[in-house]
Amino acid sequence: MTESNKASHIQWQPYQIDAAARARLKGHQSTVLWFTGLSGSGKSTVANALEQALLARGVHTYLLDGDNVRHGLCADLGFSAADRSENLRRVAAVADLMVDAGLVVLSAFISPLREQRERVKQMLPPGKFLEIYIATPLEECEKRDVKGLYKKARAGEIQQFTGISDPYEAPEAADLVLNTAEFSLEQSVQLLLDLLVARAIIPAPAK
């Protein structure tokens, strides 16, 4: 059976419980916060701290991390351009399911190309994608080099490394820009919480 024949036999199964019902149950809206930036910029650190703050507010969340998904969901993928694209497609498909389940999804991926991030956005329901640009400069990321990747890239041991031998296209209209060399972790988290309240995704804290 060809791919086209397979697709023609697949139909969407409707159910009675939808995202709006789950939002009423949970007391908040669902969305995807897409953290993009260079390796070492602080994407996972900020996302992790935000998730803890959201948990304290009773918000239902899940964190999808670029390294972690390659241990399972994307374990069969390499780092070619095609595999990187497929990696993000799978993550977007999972994030879409989680949004429908009523979760605030925190996705931390370098996702260096604007086209890649736009594709992710188009896979999600309208209004369910917030682009968070962790705009930490390359010099600071390389100084941190928490995984030793920049050293290997500079030595030619890692090919096609974003920021060194491969380009990074900064967002042109991110919903929030954070430079972790300038903002503390606490400040970054507060700015993200303020954004979620302003967008009516989570309720404002009781006074």
PDB file of C-alpha atoms in Angstrom:
ATOM      1  CA  MET A   1       0.000   0.000   0.000  1.00  0.00           C
ATOM      2  CA  THR A   2       1.455   3.372  -0.964  1.00  0.00           C
ATOM      3  CA  GLU A   3       1.593   6.381   1.338  1.00  0.00           C
ATOM      4  CA  SER A   4      -1.204   8.066  -0.631  1.00  0.00           C
ATOM      5  CA  ASN A   5      -3.405   4.977  -0.271  1.00  0.00           C
ATOM      6  CA  LYS A   6      -2.711   4.847   3.457  1.00  0.00           C
ATOM      7  CA  ALA A   7      -3.697   8.493   3.854  1.00  0.00           C
ATOM      8  CA  SER A   8      -6.955   8.010   1.949  1.00  0.00           C
ATOM      9  CA  HIS A   9      -8.069   5.375   4.475  1.00  0.00           C
ATOM     10  CA  ILE A  10      -7.385   7.530   7.542  1.00  0.00           C
ATOM     11  CA  GLN A  11     -10.156   9.698   8.950  1.00  0.00           C
ATOM     12  CA  TRP A  12     -10.152  11.972  11.981  1.00  0.00           C
ATOM     13  CA  GLN A  13     -12.151  10.486  14.854  1.00  0.00           C
ATOM     14  CA  PRO A  14     -14.159  13.193  16.641  1.00  0.00           C
ATOM     15  CA  TYR A  15     -14.680  13.099  20.411  1.00  0.00           C
ATOM     16  CA  GLN A  16     -17.001  14.979  22.726  1.00  0.00           C
ATOM     17  CA  ILE A  17     -14.359  16.326  25.124  1.00  0.00           C
ATOM     18  CA  ASP A  18     -12.372  19.156  23.539  1.00  0.00           C
ATOM     19  CA  ALA A  19      -9.610  21.591  24.482  1.00  0.00           C
ATOM     20  CA  ALA A  20     -12.120  24.162  25.760  1.00  0.00           C
ATOM     21  CA  ALA A  21     -13.607  21.623  28.182  1.00  0.00           C
ATOM     22  CA  ARG A  22     -10.149  20.710  29.447  1.00  0.00           C
ATOM     23  CA  ALA A  23      -9.307  24.394  29.915  1.00  0.00           C
ATOM     24  CA  ARG A  24     -12.415  24.869  32.061  1.00  0.00           C
ATOM     25  CA  LEU A  25     -11.427  21.863  34.150  1.00  0.00           C
ATOM     26  CA  LYS A  26      -7.859  23.050  34.675  1.00  0.00           C
ATOM     27  CA  GLY A  27      -8.617  26.735  35.158  1.00  0.00           C
ATOM     28  CA  HIS A  28      -6.136  27.956  32.558  1.00  0.00           C
ATOM     29  CA  GLN A  29      -5.618  27.956  28.813  1.00  0.00           C
ATOM     30  CA  SER A  30      -3.146  25.787  26.933  1.00  0.00           C
ATOM     31  CA  THR A  31      -0.306  27.025  24.755  1.00  0.00           C
ATOM     32  CA  VAL A  32       3.221  26.289  23.567  1.00  0.00           C
ATOM     33  CA  LEU A  33       6.104  28.465  24.660  1.00  0.00           C
ATOM     34  CA  TRP A  34       8.810  27.803  22.094  1.00  0.00           C
ATOM     35  CA  PHE A  35      12.224  28.662  23.549  1.00  0.00           C
ATOM     36  CA  THR A  36      14.749  29.237  20.764  1.00  0.00           C
ATOM     37  CA  GLY A  37      18.366  30.350  20.968  1.00  0.00           C
ATOM     38  CA  LEU A  38      21.944  29.181  20.725  1.00  0.00           C
ATOM     39  CA  SER A  39      23.312  26.199  22.609  1.00  0.00           C
ATOM     40  CA  GLY A  40      24.186  27.390  26.102  1.00  0.00           C
ATOM     41  CA  SER A  41      21.909  30.423  25.917  1.00  0.00           C
ATOM     42  CA  GLY A  42      19.806  29.223  28.843  1.00  0.00           C
ATOM     43  CA  LYS A  43      16.726  27.833  27.102  1.00  0.00           C
ATOM     44  CA  SER A  44      16.392  24.694  29.222  1.00  0.00           C
ATOM     45  CA  THR A  45      17.381  26.471  32.447  1.00  0.00           C
ATOM     46  CA  VAL A  46      14.740  29.170  31.985  1.00  0.00           C
ATOM     47  CA  ALA A  47      12.089  26.678  30.850  1.00  0.00           C
ATOM     48  CA  ASN A  48      12.784  24.458  33.870  1.00  0.00           C
ATOM     49  CA  ALA A  49      12.528  27.363  36.297  1.00  0.00           C
ATOM     50  CA  LEU A  50       9.322  28.581  34.649  1.00  0.00           C
ATOM     51  CA  GLU A  51       7.789  25.128  34.915  1.00  0.00           C
ATOM     52  CA  GLN A  52       8.493  25.098  38.661  1.00  0.00           C
ATOM     53  CA  ALA A  53       6.860  28.515  39.033  1.00  0.00           C
ATOM     54  CA  LEU A  54       3.830  27.381  37.054  1.00  0.00           C
ATOM     55  CA  LEU A  55       3.512  24.214  39.128  1.00  0.00           C
ATOM     56  CA  ALA A  56       3.438  26.363  42.256  1.00  0.00           C
ATOM     57  CA  ARG A  57       0.471  28.210  40.701  1.00  0.00           C
ATOM     58  CA  GLY A  58      -1.370  24.992  39.938  1.00  0.00           C
ATOM     59  CA  VAL A  59      -0.784  25.179  36.177  1.00  0.00           C
ATOM     60  CA  HIS A  60      -0.580  21.879  34.298  1.00  0.00           C
ATOM     61  CA  THR A  61       2.613  21.778  32.221  1.00  0.00           C
ATOM     62  CA  TYR A  62       5.060  19.614  30.317  1.00  0.00           C
ATOM     63  CA  LEU A  63       8.626  20.416  29.283  1.00  0.00           C
ATOM     64  CA  LEU A  64       9.952  19.121  25.954  1.00  0.00           C
ATOM     65  CA  ASP A  65      13.737  19.448  25.828  1.00  0.00           C
ATOM     66  CA  GLY A  66      15.910  19.133  22.723  1.00  0.00           C
ATOM     67  CA  ASP A  67      18.298  16.623  24.280  1.00  0.00           C
ATOM     68  CA  ASN A  68      15.690  14.597  26.135  1.00  0.00           C
ATOM     69  CA  VAL A  69      13.469  13.827  23.147  1.00  0.00           C
ATOM     70  CA  ARG A  70      16.450  12.285  21.373  1.00  0.00           C
ATOM     71  CA  HIS A  71      16.519   9.544  24.002  1.00  0.00           C
ATOM     72  CA  GLY A  72      13.108   8.269  22.931  1.00  0.00           C
ATOM     73  CA  LEU A  73      10.782  10.043  20.530  1.00  0.00           C
ATOM     74  CA  CYS A  74      13.613  10.990  18.171  1.00  0.00           C
ATOM     75  CA  ALA A  75      16.233   8.393  19.096  1.00  0.00           C
ATOM     76  CA  ASP A  76      16.408   7.173  15.503  1.00  0.00           C
ATOM     77  CA  LEU A  77      17.333  10.593  14.081  1.00  0.00           C
ATOM     78  CA  GLY A  78      20.761  12.015  13.374  1.00  0.00           C
ATOM     79  CA  PHE A  79      21.787  15.616  12.792  1.00  0.00           C
ATOM     80  CA  SER A  80      21.474  15.985   9.043  1.00  0.00           C
ATOM     81  CA  ALA A  81      19.281  18.836   7.820  1.00  0.00           C
ATOM     82  CA  ALA A  82      16.499  16.351   7.022  1.00  0.00           C
ATOM     83  CA  ASP A  83      16.729  14.672  10.430  1.00  0.00           C
ATOM     84  CA  ARG A  84      16.744  17.984  12.265  1.00  0.00           C
ATOM     85  CA  SER A  85      13.639  19.009  10.368  1.00  0.00           C
ATOM     86  CA  GLU A  86      11.918  15.710  11.208  1.00  0.00           C
ATOM     87  CA  ASN A  87      12.956  16.107  14.848  1.00  0.00           C
ATOM     88  CA  LEU A  88      11.068  19.404  15.062  1.00  0.00           C
ATOM     89  CA  ARG A  89       8.084  18.048  13.133  1.00  0.00           C
ATOM     90  CA  ARG A  90       7.683  15.236  15.667  1.00  0.00           C
ATOM     91  CA  VAL A  91       8.038  17.607  18.592  1.00  0.00           C
ATOM     92  CA  ALA A  92       5.436  19.953  17.088  1.00  0.00           C
ATOM     93  CA  ALA A  93       3.029  17.031  16.603  1.00  0.00           C
ATOM     94  CA  VAL A  94       3.461  15.980  20.242  1.00  0.00           C
ATOM     95  CA  ALA A  95       3.097  19.587  21.425  1.00  0.00           C
ATOM     96  CA  ASP A  96      -0.136  19.848  19.428  1.00  0.00           C
ATOM     97  CA  LEU A  97      -1.551  16.831  21.283  1.00  0.00           C
ATOM     98  CA  MET A  98      -0.470  18.300  24.617  1.00  0.00           C
ATOM     99  CA  VAL A  99      -2.131  21.625  23.803  1.00  0.00           C
ATOM    100  CA  ASP A 100      -5.342  19.736  23.050  1.00  0.00           C
ATOM    101  CA  ALA A 101      -4.916  17.995  26.415  1.00  0.00           C
ATOM    102  CA  GLY A 102      -4.938  21.413  28.097  1.00  0.00           C
ATOM    103  CA  LEU A 103      -1.267  21.746  28.998  1.00  0.00           C
ATOM    104  CA  VAL A 104       1.109  24.686  28.935  1.00  0.00           C
ATOM    105  CA  VAL A 105       3.956  23.171  26.911  1.00  0.00           C
ATOM    106  CA  LEU A 106       7.490  24.467  27.327  1.00  0.00           C
ATOM    107  CA  SER A 107       9.629  23.487  24.323  1.00  0.00           C
ATOM    108  CA  ALA A 108      13.365  24.214  24.435  1.00  0.00           C
ATOM    109  CA  PHE A 109      14.996  23.709  21.021  1.00  0.00           C
ATOM    110  CA  ILE A 110      17.715  25.597  19.184  1.00  0.00           C
ATOM    111  CA  SER A 111      15.507  25.524  16.039  1.00  0.00           C
ATOM    112  CA  PRO A 112      17.896  27.882  14.238  1.00  0.00           C
ATOM    113  CA  LEU A 113      15.879  28.719  11.127  1.00  0.00           C
ATOM    114  CA  ARG A 114      12.845  31.001  10.952  1.00  0.00           C
ATOM    115  CA  GLU A 115      11.260  28.634   8.455  1.00  0.00           C
ATOM    116  CA  GLN A 116      11.477  25.774  10.978  1.00  0.00           C
ATOM    117  CA  ARG A 117       9.811  27.789  13.708  1.00  0.00           C
ATOM    118  CA  GLU A 118       7.106  29.028  11.350  1.00  0.00           C
ATOM    119  CA  ARG A 119       6.398  25.427  10.355  1.00  0.00           C
ATOM    120  CA  VAL A 120       5.976  24.491  14.017  1.00  0.00           C
ATOM    121  CA  LYS A 121       3.620  27.441  14.511  1.00  0.00           C
ATOM    122  CA  GLN A 122       1.507  26.370  11.539  1.00  0.00           C
ATOM    123  CA  MET A 123       1.143  22.867  12.995  1.00  0.00           C
ATOM    124  CA  LEU A 124      -0.479  24.263  16.144  1.00  0.00           C
ATOM    125  CA  PRO A 125      -3.950  25.772  16.594  1.00  0.00           C
ATOM    126  CA  PRO A 126      -4.085  29.528  15.931  1.00  0.00           C
ATOM    127  CA  GLY A 127      -2.926  31.582  18.884  1.00  0.00           C
ATOM    128  CA  LYS A 128      -1.272  28.634  20.639  1.00  0.00           C
ATOM    129  CA  PHE A 129       2.359  29.460  19.844  1.00  0.00           C
ATOM    130  CA  LEU A 130       4.506  31.910  21.789  1.00  0.00           C
ATOM    131  CA  GLU A 131       8.039  32.401  20.489  1.00  0.00           C
ATOM    132  CA  ILE A 132      10.512  33.059  23.287  1.00  0.00           C
ATOM    133  CA  TYR A 133      13.912  34.172  22.022  1.00  0.00           C
ATOM    134  CA  ILE A 134      16.731  33.543  24.479  1.00  0.00           C
ATOM    135  CA  ALA A 135      19.001  36.166  22.979  1.00  0.00           C
ATOM    136  CA  THR A 136      22.154  35.450  24.957  1.00  0.00           C
ATOM    137  CA  PRO A 137      25.144  36.509  22.799  1.00  0.00           C
ATOM    138  CA  LEU A 138      27.388  33.881  21.218  1.00  0.00           C
ATOM    139  CA  GLU A 139      30.362  35.100  23.252  1.00  0.00           C
ATOM    140  CA  GLU A 140      28.528  34.409  26.505  1.00  0.00           C
ATOM    141  CA  CYS A 141      27.230  31.030  25.312  1.00  0.00           C
ATOM    142  CA  GLU A 142      30.726  30.024  24.262  1.00  0.00           C
ATOM    143  CA  LYS A 143      32.158  31.211  27.561  1.00  0.00           C
ATOM    144  CA  ARG A 144      29.712  28.985  29.425  1.00  0.00           C
ATOM    145  CA  ASP A 145      30.131  25.995  27.080  1.00  0.00           C
ATOM    146  CA  VAL A 146      28.316  23.835  29.634  1.00  0.00           C
ATOM    147  CA  LYS A 147      28.466  20.734  27.409  1.00  0.00           C
ATOM    148  CA  GLY A 148      31.874  21.344  25.860  1.00  0.00           C
ATOM    149  CA  LEU A 149      30.276  21.573  22.425  1.00  0.00           C
ATOM    150  CA  TYR A 150      31.718  24.905  21.354  1.00  0.00           C
ATOM    151  CA  LYS A 151      35.248  23.699  22.090  1.00  0.00           C
ATOM    152  CA  LYS A 152      34.638  20.633  19.911  1.00  0.00           C
ATOM    153  CA  ALA A 153      33.047  22.739  17.175  1.00  0.00           C
ATOM    154  CA  ARG A 154      35.981  25.148  17.133  1.00  0.00           C
ATOM    155  CA  ALA A 155      38.319  22.146  16.890  1.00  0.00           C
ATOM    156  CA  GLY A 156      36.369  20.787  13.927  1.00  0.00           C
ATOM    157  CA  GLU A 157      35.168  17.734  15.849  1.00  0.00           C
ATOM    158  CA  ILE A 158      31.505  18.727  15.394  1.00  0.00           C
ATOM    159  CA  GLN A 159      30.351  19.749  11.947  1.00  0.00           C
ATOM    160  CA  GLN A 160      27.359  21.991  11.176  1.00  0.00           C
ATOM    161  CA  PHE A 161      27.260  23.466  14.681  1.00  0.00           C
ATOM    162  CA  THR A 162      24.805  26.333  15.058  1.00  0.00           C
ATOM    163  CA  GLY A 163      26.524  29.637  15.700  1.00  0.00           C
ATOM    164  CA  ILE A 164      29.931  28.402  14.559  1.00  0.00           C
ATOM    165  CA  SER A 165      29.663  26.618  11.209  1.00  0.00           C
ATOM    166  CA  ASP A 166      25.902  26.811  10.754  1.00  0.00           C
ATOM    167  CA  PRO A 167      23.727  29.946  10.858  1.00  0.00           C
ATOM    168  CA  TYR A 168      21.229  30.984  13.496  1.00  0.00           C
ATOM    169  CA  GLU A 169      18.355  33.182  12.323  1.00  0.00           C
ATOM    170  CA  ALA A 170      17.085  35.286  15.191  1.00  0.00           C
ATOM    171  CA  PRO A 171      13.313  35.778  15.440  1.00  0.00           C
ATOM    172  CA  GLU A 172      12.055  38.980  13.863  1.00  0.00           C
ATOM    173  CA  ALA A 173       8.941  39.318  16.038  1.00  0.00           C
ATOM    174  CA  ALA A 174       9.364  37.152  19.125  1.00  0.00           C
ATOM    175  CA  ASP A 175       6.683  37.361  21.794  1.00  0.00           C
ATOM    176  CA  LEU A 176       9.426  37.859  24.378  1.00  0.00           C
ATOM    177  CA  VAL A 177      13.188  38.414  24.138  1.00  0.00           C
ATOM    178  CA  LEU A 178      15.372  37.405  27.082  1.00  0.00           C
ATOM    179  CA  ASN A 179      19.135  37.816  27.376  1.00  0.00           C
ATOM    180  CA  THR A 180      20.253  35.623  30.265  1.00  0.00           C
ATOM    181  CA  ALA A 181      23.538  37.531  30.422  1.00  0.00           C
ATOM    182  CA  GLU A 182      21.518  40.602  31.457  1.00  0.00           C
ATOM    183  CA  PHE A 183      18.462  39.179  33.242  1.00  0.00           C
ATOM    184  CA  SER A 184      18.665  36.969  36.294  1.00  0.00           C
ATOM    185  CA  LEU A 185      16.797  33.667  36.249  1.00  0.00           C
ATOM    186  CA  GLU A 186      14.204  35.119  38.611  1.00  0.00           C
ATOM    187  CA  GLN A 187      13.686  38.168  36.378  1.00  0.00           C
ATOM    188  CA  SER A 188      13.340  35.973  33.290  1.00  0.00           C
ATOM    189  CA  VAL A 189      10.724  33.788  34.959  1.00  0.00           C
ATOM    190  CA  GLN A 190       8.756  36.808  36.153  1.00  0.00           C
ATOM    191  CA  LEU A 191       8.713  38.298  32.651  1.00  0.00           C
ATOM    192  CA  LEU A 192       7.410  34.998  31.294  1.00  0.00           C
ATOM    193  CA  LEU A 193       4.714  34.785  33.964  1.00  0.00           C
ATOM    194  CA  ASP A 194       3.700  38.369  33.173  1.00  0.00           C
ATOM    195  CA  LEU A 195       3.432  37.436  29.491  1.00  0.00           C
ATOM    196  CA  LEU A 196       1.216  34.439  30.238  1.00  0.00           C
ATOM    197  CA  VAL A 197      -1.063  36.556  32.429  1.00  0.00           C
ATOM    198  CA  ALA A 198      -1.205  39.348  29.827  1.00  0.00           C
ATOM    199  CA  ARG A 199      -2.195  36.824  27.150  1.00  0.00           C
ATOM    200  CA  ALA A 200      -4.913  35.405  29.459  1.00  0.00           C
ATOM    201  CA  ILE A 201      -3.316  31.955  29.422  1.00  0.00           C
ATOM    202  CA  ILE A 202      -3.001  31.761  33.193  1.00  0.00           C
ATOM    203  CA  PRO A 203      -4.950  33.765  35.761  1.00  0.00           C
ATOM    204  CA  ALA A 204      -3.307  36.640  37.581  1.00  0.00           C
ATOM    205  CA  PRO A 205      -2.226  35.747  41.124  1.00  0.00           C
ATOM    206  CA  ALA A 206      -4.691  36.598  43.854  1.00  0.00           C
ATOM    207  CA  LYS A 207      -3.874  39.812  45.682  1.00  0.00           C
TER     208      LYS A 207
END
